[in-house]
Coordinates of C-alpha atoms in Angstrom, one line a residue:
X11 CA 45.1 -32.3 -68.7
X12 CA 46.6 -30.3 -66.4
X13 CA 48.0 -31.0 -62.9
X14 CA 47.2 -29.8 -59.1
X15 CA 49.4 -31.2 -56.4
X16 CA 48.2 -30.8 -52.9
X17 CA 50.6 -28.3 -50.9
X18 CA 51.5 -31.0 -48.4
X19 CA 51.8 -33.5 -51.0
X20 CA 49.1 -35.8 -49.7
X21 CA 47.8 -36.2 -53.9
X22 CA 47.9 -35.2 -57.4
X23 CA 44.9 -35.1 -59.7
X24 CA 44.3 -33.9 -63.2
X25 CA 41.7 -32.0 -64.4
X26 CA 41.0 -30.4 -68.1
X27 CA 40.3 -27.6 -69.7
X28 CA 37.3 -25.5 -68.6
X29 CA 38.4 -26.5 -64.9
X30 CA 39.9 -24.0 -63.0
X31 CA 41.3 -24.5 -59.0
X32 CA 40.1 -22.1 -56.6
X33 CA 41.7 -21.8 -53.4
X34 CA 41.4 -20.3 -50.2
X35 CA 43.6 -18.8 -47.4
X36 CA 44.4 -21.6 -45.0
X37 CA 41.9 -24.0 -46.1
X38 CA 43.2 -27.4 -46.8
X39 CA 41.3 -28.0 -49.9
X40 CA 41.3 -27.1 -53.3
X41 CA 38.1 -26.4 -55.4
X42 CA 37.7 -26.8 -59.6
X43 CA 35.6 -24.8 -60.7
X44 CA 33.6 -25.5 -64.4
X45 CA 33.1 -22.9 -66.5
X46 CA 30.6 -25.1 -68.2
X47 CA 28.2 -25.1 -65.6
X48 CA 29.4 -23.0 -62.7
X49 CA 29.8 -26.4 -60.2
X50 CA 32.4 -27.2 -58.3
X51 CA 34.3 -30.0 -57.2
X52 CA 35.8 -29.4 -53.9
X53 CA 39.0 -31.8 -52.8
X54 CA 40.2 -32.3 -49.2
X55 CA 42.8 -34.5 -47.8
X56 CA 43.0 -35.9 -44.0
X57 CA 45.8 -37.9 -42.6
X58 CA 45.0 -40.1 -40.2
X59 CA 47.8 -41.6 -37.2
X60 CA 47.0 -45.2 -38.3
X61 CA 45.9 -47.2 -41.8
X62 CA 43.9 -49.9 -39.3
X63 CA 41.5 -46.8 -38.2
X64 CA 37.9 -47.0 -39.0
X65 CA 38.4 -43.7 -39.2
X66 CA 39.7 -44.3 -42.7
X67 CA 36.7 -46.2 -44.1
X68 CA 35.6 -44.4 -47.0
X69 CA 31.7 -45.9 -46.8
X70 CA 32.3 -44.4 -42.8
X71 CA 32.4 -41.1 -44.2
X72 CA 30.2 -40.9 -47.0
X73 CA 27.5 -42.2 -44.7
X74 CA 28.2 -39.2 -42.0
X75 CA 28.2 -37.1 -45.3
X76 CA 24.9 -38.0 -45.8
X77 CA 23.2 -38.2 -42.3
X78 CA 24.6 -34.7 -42.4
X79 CA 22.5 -33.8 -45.5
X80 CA 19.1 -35.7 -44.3
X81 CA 19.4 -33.5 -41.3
X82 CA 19.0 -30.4 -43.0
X83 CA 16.6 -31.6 -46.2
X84 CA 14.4 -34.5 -44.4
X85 CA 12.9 -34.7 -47.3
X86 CA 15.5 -35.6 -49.9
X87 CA 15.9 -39.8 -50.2
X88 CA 18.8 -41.8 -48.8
X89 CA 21.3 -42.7 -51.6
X90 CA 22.4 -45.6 -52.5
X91 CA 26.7 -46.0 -51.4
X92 CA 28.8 -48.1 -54.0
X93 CA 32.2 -49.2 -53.0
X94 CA 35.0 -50.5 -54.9
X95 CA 38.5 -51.3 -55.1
X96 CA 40.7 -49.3 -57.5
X97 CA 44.1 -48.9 -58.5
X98 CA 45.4 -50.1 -54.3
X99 CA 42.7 -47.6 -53.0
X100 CA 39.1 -47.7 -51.6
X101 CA 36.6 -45.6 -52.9
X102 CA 33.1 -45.1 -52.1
X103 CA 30.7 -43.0 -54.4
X104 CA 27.4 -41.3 -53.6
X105 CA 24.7 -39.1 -55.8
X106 CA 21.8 -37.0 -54.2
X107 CA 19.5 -34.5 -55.1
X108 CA 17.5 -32.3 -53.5
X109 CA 15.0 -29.6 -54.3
X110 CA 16.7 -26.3 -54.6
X111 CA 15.4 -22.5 -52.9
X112 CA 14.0 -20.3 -55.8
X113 CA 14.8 -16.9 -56.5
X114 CA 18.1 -15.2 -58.1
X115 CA 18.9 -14.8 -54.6
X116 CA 19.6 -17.8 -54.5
X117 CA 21.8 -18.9 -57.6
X118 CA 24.2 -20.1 -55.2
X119 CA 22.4 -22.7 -54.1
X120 CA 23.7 -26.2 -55.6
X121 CA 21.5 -29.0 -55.2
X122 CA 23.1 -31.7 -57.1
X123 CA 25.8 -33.5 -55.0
X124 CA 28.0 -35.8 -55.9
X125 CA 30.9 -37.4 -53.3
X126 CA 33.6 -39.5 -53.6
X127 CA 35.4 -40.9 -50.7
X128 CA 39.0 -42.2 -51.8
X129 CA 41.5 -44.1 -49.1
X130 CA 44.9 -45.7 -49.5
X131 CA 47.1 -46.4 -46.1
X132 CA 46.5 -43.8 -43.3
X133 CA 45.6 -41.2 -46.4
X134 CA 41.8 -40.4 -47.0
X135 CA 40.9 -37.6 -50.2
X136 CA 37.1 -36.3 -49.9
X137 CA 35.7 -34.7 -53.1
X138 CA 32.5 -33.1 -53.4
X139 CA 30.9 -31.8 -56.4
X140 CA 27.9 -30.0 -56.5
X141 CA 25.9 -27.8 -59.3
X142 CA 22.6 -26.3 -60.3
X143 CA 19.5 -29.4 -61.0
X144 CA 19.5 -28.0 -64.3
X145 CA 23.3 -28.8 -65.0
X146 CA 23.0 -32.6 -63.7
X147 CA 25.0 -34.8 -65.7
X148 CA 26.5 -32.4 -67.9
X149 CA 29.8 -32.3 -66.1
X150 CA 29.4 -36.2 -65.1
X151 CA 32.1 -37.4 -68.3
X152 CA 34.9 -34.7 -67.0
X153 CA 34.4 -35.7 -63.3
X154 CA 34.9 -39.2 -64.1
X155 CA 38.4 -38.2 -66.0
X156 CA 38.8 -36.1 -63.0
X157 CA 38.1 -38.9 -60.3
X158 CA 39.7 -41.3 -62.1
X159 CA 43.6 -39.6 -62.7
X160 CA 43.4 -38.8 -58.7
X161 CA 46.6 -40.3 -56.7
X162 CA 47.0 -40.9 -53.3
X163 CA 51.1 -40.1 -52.3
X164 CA 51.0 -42.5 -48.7
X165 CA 54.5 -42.2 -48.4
X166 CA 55.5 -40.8 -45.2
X167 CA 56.9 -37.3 -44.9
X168 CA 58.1 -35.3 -41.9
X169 CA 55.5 -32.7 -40.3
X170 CA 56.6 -29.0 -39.8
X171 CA 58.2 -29.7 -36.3
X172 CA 59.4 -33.2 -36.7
X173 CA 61.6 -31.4 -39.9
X174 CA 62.4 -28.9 -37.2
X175 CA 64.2 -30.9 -35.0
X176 CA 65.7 -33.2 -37.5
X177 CA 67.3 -29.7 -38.8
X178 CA 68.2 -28.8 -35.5
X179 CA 70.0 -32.1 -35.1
X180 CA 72.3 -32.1 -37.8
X181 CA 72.9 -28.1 -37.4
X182 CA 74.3 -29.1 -33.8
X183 CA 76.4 -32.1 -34.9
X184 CA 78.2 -30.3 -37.9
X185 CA 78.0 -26.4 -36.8
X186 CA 78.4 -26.9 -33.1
X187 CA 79.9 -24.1 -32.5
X188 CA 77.1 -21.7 -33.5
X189 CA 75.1 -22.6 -30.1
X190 CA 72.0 -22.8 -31.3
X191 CA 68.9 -22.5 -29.2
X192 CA 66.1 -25.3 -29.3
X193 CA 63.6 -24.2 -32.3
X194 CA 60.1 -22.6 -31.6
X195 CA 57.6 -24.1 -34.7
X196 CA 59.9 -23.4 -38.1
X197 CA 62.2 -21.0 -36.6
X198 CA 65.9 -21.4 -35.2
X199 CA 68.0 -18.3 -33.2
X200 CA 71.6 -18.9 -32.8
X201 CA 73.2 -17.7 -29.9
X202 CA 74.0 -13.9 -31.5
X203 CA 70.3 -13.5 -32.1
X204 CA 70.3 -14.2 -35.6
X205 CA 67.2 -15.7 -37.0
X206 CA 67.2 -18.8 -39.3
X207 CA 63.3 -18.8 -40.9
X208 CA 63.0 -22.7 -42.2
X209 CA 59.3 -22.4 -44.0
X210 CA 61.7 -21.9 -47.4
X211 CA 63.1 -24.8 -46.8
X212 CA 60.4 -26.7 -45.3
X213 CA 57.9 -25.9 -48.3
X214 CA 60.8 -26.8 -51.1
X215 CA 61.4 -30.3 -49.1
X216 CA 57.4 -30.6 -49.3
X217 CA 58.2 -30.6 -52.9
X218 CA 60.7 -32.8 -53.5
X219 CA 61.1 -34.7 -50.5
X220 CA 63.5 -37.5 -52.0
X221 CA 66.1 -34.4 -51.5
X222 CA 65.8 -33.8 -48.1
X223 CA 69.3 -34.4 -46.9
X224 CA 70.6 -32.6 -49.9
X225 CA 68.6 -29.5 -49.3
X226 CA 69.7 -28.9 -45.7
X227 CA 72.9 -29.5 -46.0
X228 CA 73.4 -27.0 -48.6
X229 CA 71.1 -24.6 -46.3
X230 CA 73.5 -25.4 -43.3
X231 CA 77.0 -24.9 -45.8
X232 CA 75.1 -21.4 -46.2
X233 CA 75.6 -20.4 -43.1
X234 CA 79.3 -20.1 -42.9
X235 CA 78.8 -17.0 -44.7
X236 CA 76.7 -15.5 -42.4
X237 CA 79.9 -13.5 -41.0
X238 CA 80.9 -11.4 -44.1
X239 CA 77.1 -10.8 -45.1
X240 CA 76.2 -7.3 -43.5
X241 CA 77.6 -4.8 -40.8
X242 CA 77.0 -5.3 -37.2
X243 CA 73.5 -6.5 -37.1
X244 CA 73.1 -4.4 -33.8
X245 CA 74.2 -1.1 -35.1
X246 CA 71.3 0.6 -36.9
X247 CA 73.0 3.2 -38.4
X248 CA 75.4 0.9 -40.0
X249 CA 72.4 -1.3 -41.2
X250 CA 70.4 1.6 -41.9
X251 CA 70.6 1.0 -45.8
X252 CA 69.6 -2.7 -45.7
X253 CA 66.3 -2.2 -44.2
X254 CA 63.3 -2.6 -46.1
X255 CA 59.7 -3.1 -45.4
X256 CA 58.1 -7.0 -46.1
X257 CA 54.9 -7.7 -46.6
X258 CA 54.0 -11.0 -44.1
X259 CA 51.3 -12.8 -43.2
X260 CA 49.9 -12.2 -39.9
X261 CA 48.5 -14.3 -37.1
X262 CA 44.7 -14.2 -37.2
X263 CA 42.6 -13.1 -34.2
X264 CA 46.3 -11.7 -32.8
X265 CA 47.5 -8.3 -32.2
X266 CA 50.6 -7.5 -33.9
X267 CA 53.9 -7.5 -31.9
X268 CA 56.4 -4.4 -32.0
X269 CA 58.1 -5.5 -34.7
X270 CA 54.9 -6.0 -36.9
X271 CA 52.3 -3.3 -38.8
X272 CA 48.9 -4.2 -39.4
X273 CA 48.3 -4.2 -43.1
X274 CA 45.3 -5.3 -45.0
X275 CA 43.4 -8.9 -43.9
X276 CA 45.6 -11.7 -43.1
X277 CA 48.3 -9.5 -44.1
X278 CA 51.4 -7.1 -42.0
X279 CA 54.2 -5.1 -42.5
X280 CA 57.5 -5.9 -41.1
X281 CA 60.7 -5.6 -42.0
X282 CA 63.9 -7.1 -42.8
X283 CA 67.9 -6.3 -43.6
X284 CA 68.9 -7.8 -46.9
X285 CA 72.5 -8.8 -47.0
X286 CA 74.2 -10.7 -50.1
X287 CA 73.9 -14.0 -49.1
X288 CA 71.0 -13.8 -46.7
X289 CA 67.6 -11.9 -45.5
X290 CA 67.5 -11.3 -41.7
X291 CA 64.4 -10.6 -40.3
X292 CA 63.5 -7.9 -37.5
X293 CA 62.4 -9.3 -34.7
X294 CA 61.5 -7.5 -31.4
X295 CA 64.7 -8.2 -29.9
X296 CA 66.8 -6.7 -32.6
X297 CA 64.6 -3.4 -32.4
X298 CA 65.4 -3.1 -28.5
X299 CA 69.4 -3.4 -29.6
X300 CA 68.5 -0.9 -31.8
X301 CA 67.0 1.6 -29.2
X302 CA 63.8 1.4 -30.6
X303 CA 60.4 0.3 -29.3
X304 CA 58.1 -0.6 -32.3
X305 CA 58.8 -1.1 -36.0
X306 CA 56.4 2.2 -36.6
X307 CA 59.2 4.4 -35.4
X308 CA 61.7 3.4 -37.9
X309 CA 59.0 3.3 -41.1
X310 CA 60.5 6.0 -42.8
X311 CA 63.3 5.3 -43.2
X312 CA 62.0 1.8 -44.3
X313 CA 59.7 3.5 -47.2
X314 CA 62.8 6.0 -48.2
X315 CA 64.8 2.5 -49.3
X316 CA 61.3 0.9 -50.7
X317 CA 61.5 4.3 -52.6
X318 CA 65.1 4.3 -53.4
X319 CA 64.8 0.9 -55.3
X320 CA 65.3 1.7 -58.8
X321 CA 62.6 1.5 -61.4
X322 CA 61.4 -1.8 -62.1
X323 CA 59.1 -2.3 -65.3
X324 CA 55.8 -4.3 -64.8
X325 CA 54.4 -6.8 -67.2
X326 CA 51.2 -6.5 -68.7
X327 CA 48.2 -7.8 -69.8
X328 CA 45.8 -6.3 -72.5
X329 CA 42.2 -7.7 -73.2
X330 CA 40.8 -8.2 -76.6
X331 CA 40.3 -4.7 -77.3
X332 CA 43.2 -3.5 -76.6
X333 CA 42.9 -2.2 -72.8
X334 CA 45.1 -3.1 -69.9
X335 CA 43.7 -6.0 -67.8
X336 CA 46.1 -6.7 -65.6
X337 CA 49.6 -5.3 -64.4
X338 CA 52.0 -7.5 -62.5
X339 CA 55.8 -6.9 -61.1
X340 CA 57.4 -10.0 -60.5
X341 CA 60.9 -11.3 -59.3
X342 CA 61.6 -8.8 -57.4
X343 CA 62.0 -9.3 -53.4
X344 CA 60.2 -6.9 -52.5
X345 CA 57.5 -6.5 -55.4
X346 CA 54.7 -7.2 -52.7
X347 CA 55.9 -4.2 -50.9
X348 CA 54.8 -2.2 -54.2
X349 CA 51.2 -2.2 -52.1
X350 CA 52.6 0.2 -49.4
X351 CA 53.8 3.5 -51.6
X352 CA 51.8 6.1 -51.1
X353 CA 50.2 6.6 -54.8
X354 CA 49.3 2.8 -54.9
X355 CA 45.7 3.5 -55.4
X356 CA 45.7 6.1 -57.4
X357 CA 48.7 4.9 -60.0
X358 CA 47.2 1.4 -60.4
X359 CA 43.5 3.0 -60.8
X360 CA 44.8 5.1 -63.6
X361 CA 46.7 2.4 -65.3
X362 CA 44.0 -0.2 -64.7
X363 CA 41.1 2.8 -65.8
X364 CA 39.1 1.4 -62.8
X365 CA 37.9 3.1 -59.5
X366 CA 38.4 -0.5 -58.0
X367 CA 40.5 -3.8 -58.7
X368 CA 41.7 -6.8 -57.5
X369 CA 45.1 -7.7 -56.2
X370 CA 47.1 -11.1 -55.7
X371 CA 50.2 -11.8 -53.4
X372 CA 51.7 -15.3 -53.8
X373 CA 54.5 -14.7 -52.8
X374 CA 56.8 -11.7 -51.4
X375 CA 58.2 -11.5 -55.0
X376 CA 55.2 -11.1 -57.0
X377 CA 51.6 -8.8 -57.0
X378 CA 49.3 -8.8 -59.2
X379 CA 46.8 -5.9 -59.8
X380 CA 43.8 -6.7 -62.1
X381 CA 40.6 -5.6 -63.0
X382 CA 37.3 -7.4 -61.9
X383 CA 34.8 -6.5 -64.7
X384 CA 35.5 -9.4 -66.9
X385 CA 34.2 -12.4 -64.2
X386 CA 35.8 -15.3 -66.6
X387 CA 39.1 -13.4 -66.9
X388 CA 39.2 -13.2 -63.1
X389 CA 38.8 -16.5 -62.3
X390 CA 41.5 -17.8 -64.8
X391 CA 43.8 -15.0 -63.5
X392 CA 43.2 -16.2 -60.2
X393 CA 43.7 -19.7 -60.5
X394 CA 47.8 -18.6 -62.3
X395 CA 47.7 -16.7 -59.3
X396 CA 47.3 -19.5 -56.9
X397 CA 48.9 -21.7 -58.4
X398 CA 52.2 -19.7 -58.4
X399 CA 51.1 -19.7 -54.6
X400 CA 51.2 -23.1 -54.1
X401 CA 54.1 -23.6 -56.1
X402 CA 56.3 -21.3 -54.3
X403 CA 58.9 -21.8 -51.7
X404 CA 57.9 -18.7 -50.1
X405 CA 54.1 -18.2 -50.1
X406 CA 52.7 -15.7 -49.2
X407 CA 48.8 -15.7 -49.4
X408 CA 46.1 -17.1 -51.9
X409 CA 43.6 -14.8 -51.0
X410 CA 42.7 -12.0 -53.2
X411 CA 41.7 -8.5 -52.4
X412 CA 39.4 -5.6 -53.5
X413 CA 41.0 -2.5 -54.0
X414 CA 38.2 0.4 -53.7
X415 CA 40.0 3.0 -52.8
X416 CA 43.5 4.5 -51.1
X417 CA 42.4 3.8 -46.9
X418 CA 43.7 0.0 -45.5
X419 CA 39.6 -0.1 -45.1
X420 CA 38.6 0.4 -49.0
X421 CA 40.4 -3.0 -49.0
X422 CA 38.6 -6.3 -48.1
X423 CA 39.2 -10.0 -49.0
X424 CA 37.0 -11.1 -52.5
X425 CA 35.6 -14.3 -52.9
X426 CA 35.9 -15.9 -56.5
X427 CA 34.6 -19.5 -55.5
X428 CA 30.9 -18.4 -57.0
X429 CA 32.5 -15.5 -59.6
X430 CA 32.6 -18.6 -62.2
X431 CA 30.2 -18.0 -65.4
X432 CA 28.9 -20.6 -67.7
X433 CA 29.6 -20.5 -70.9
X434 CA 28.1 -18.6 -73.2

């Protein structure tokens, strides 16, 4: 059995093999996909401000759950809801099924439903599974293993601004005389206009939250270095060397500040000076020292030190006759930014032998470029991808994208959830 752990560390579950978790870009919930059947069993987490809420109840919810479902099939039958007591937590358990639409068109279209409602403190987990009325039952023995090995972590941990602050507390009482300013959601600027990013350490106390006090006071002892690190941050031409383009995520529904580049779907460029110690980011405040007005004007000179990085060799993956199936460069800062040279498209294409394939980004570190022709290879391929995503202190993004060709509009976001094939 293999483990998930939920991102914000609301619960653990196991599942086996044949189960794969599918993921998408900021959704809170994780889906398992079975390759025996094609179902999935979708997990979501909600936190609530008090354990004494109603809001809690897990009957409450299945019931809305299903009021929801005889609105739009009337003529599917109420299901019975059985609640018990496990293991400190509440659980509530429903199964309908409803008559599915016909047609290939329409293969998609699950309508076997099973729900569990699971509750301990102010913590509620909802899981839904739901497959083809053919495949009833037959995944019923693995969901129970499934169900059953599911944890609820109710111990309290601090929310993205309350860690914030507390950051911002103890960077004032031991470092005061840095001057920082008050923090804006996970970011700090000290009073030279240096820019402390906390997500890294935010996401790493996620995962090991016992070591809170540890982690940030090693972060904090880090900063004492900051002096020696680079050249005058506000002299281009002396940082001219250190700059190199980032691959970031960008705000949805937004348009991109200066010091950002539209990229591909939930994705932009921007850029950063790497020193030894640390990675400062370019904000636009740092371009104005800098004389410029947009990070477009200095790209060049970005891409010539993207280019200037020496060689790196990628790791591959063959198939079972012998052709490459996948190519990935990892541990590498900047291995993202692989995406942005010029003969991207056309190298991986030739490499790959396909006019069109997929591409991951966990992390800033790490892409993955695979072919999409084999359906059960890219759902297991994806779900290494996203775990690595989850499981690093610097994600990136767990969506995956279609390559079809070299223009930022041959490339569009691919949805796996309903890629996964039965067995044979």
């Amino acid at each position: 059995m293999r483990e998930y752990r939920d991102p914000e560390n609301k619960y653990a579950v196991q599942y086996p093999e044949g189960w794969l978790p599918l993921t998408h870009e900021g959704s809170p919930h994780v889906s398992l996909a079975s390759l025996t059947t094609g179902g999935y069993l979708k997990i979501e987490a909600h936190q609530f401000a008090q354990a004494a809420t109603t809001d809690v109840q897990p009957e409450k919810t299945i019931r809305a759950l299903v009021s929801c479902e005889l609105r739009e099939h009337p003529d599917c039958d109420a299901p019975a809801i059985q609640v018990a007591q496990t293991n400190g937590c509440t659980v509530a358990h429903a199964t309908f099924t409803r008559q599915e639409a016909t047609g290939d068109e329409n293969a998609a279209d699950f309508g076997h439903t099973r729900a569990w409602v699971i509750a301990r403190g102010a913590t509620q987990v909802r899981c839904l599974y739901r497959c083809r009325n053919d495949d009833e039952g037959t995944d019923d023995e693995e969901l129970s293993e499934i169900i059953g090995s599911l944890t609820i972590n109710d111990t309290p941990h601090l929310d993205a601004t309350s860690f914030t602050l507390y950051y911002y507390t103890l960077l004032k009482h031991k470092r005061p005389m840095l001057d920082v300013r008050p923090p804006e959601n996970l970011t700090l600027v000290l009073a030279d206009g240096q820019t402390i990013m906390l997500e890294h350490l935010y996401n790493h106390y996620l995962l090991e939250p016992e070591r809170m006090d540890e982690l940030i006071e090693t972060h904090i002892n880090r900063l004492d270095y900051c002096g020696d690190d680079v050249p005058d941050l506000t002299n281009y031409k002396a940082i001219r060397k250190l700059l190199f383009p980032k691959i970031l995520r960008a705000s949805p529904g937004r348009r991109q500040p200066a010091h950002r580049i539209a990229h591909w779907s939930g994705l932009a460029v921007g850029a950063v000076v790497q020193g030894r110690v640390f990675t400062y980011g370019v904000n636009t405040e740092r371009l104005k020292n800098w004389g410029v007005s947009s990070l477009a004007e200095i790209k060049n000179d970005l891409m010539d030190n993207l280019y200037a990085i020496p060689p790196i060799a990628p790791r591959g993956l063959r198939d079972k006759d012998g052709e490459t199936q996948a190519i990935s460069y990892v541990d590498h800062p900047f291995a993202a930014s692989f995406v942005l040279f010029e003969d991207f498209y056309e190298t991986t294409s030739h490499n790959l032998s396909a006019s069109e394939f997929l591409v991951g980004l966990p992390d800033p570190g790490c892409v993955s470029c695979f072919r999409d022709d084999d359906p059960r290879f890219v759902v297991q391929h994806t779900a290494l991808l996203r775990w690595d995503y989850h499981r690093s202190i610097e994600r990136l993004t767990d969506t995956v994208y279609i390559v079809s060709g070299p223009r930022l509009e041959d490339v569009k976001p691919y949805d796996i959830l309903h890629c996964c094939p039965k067995k044979a």
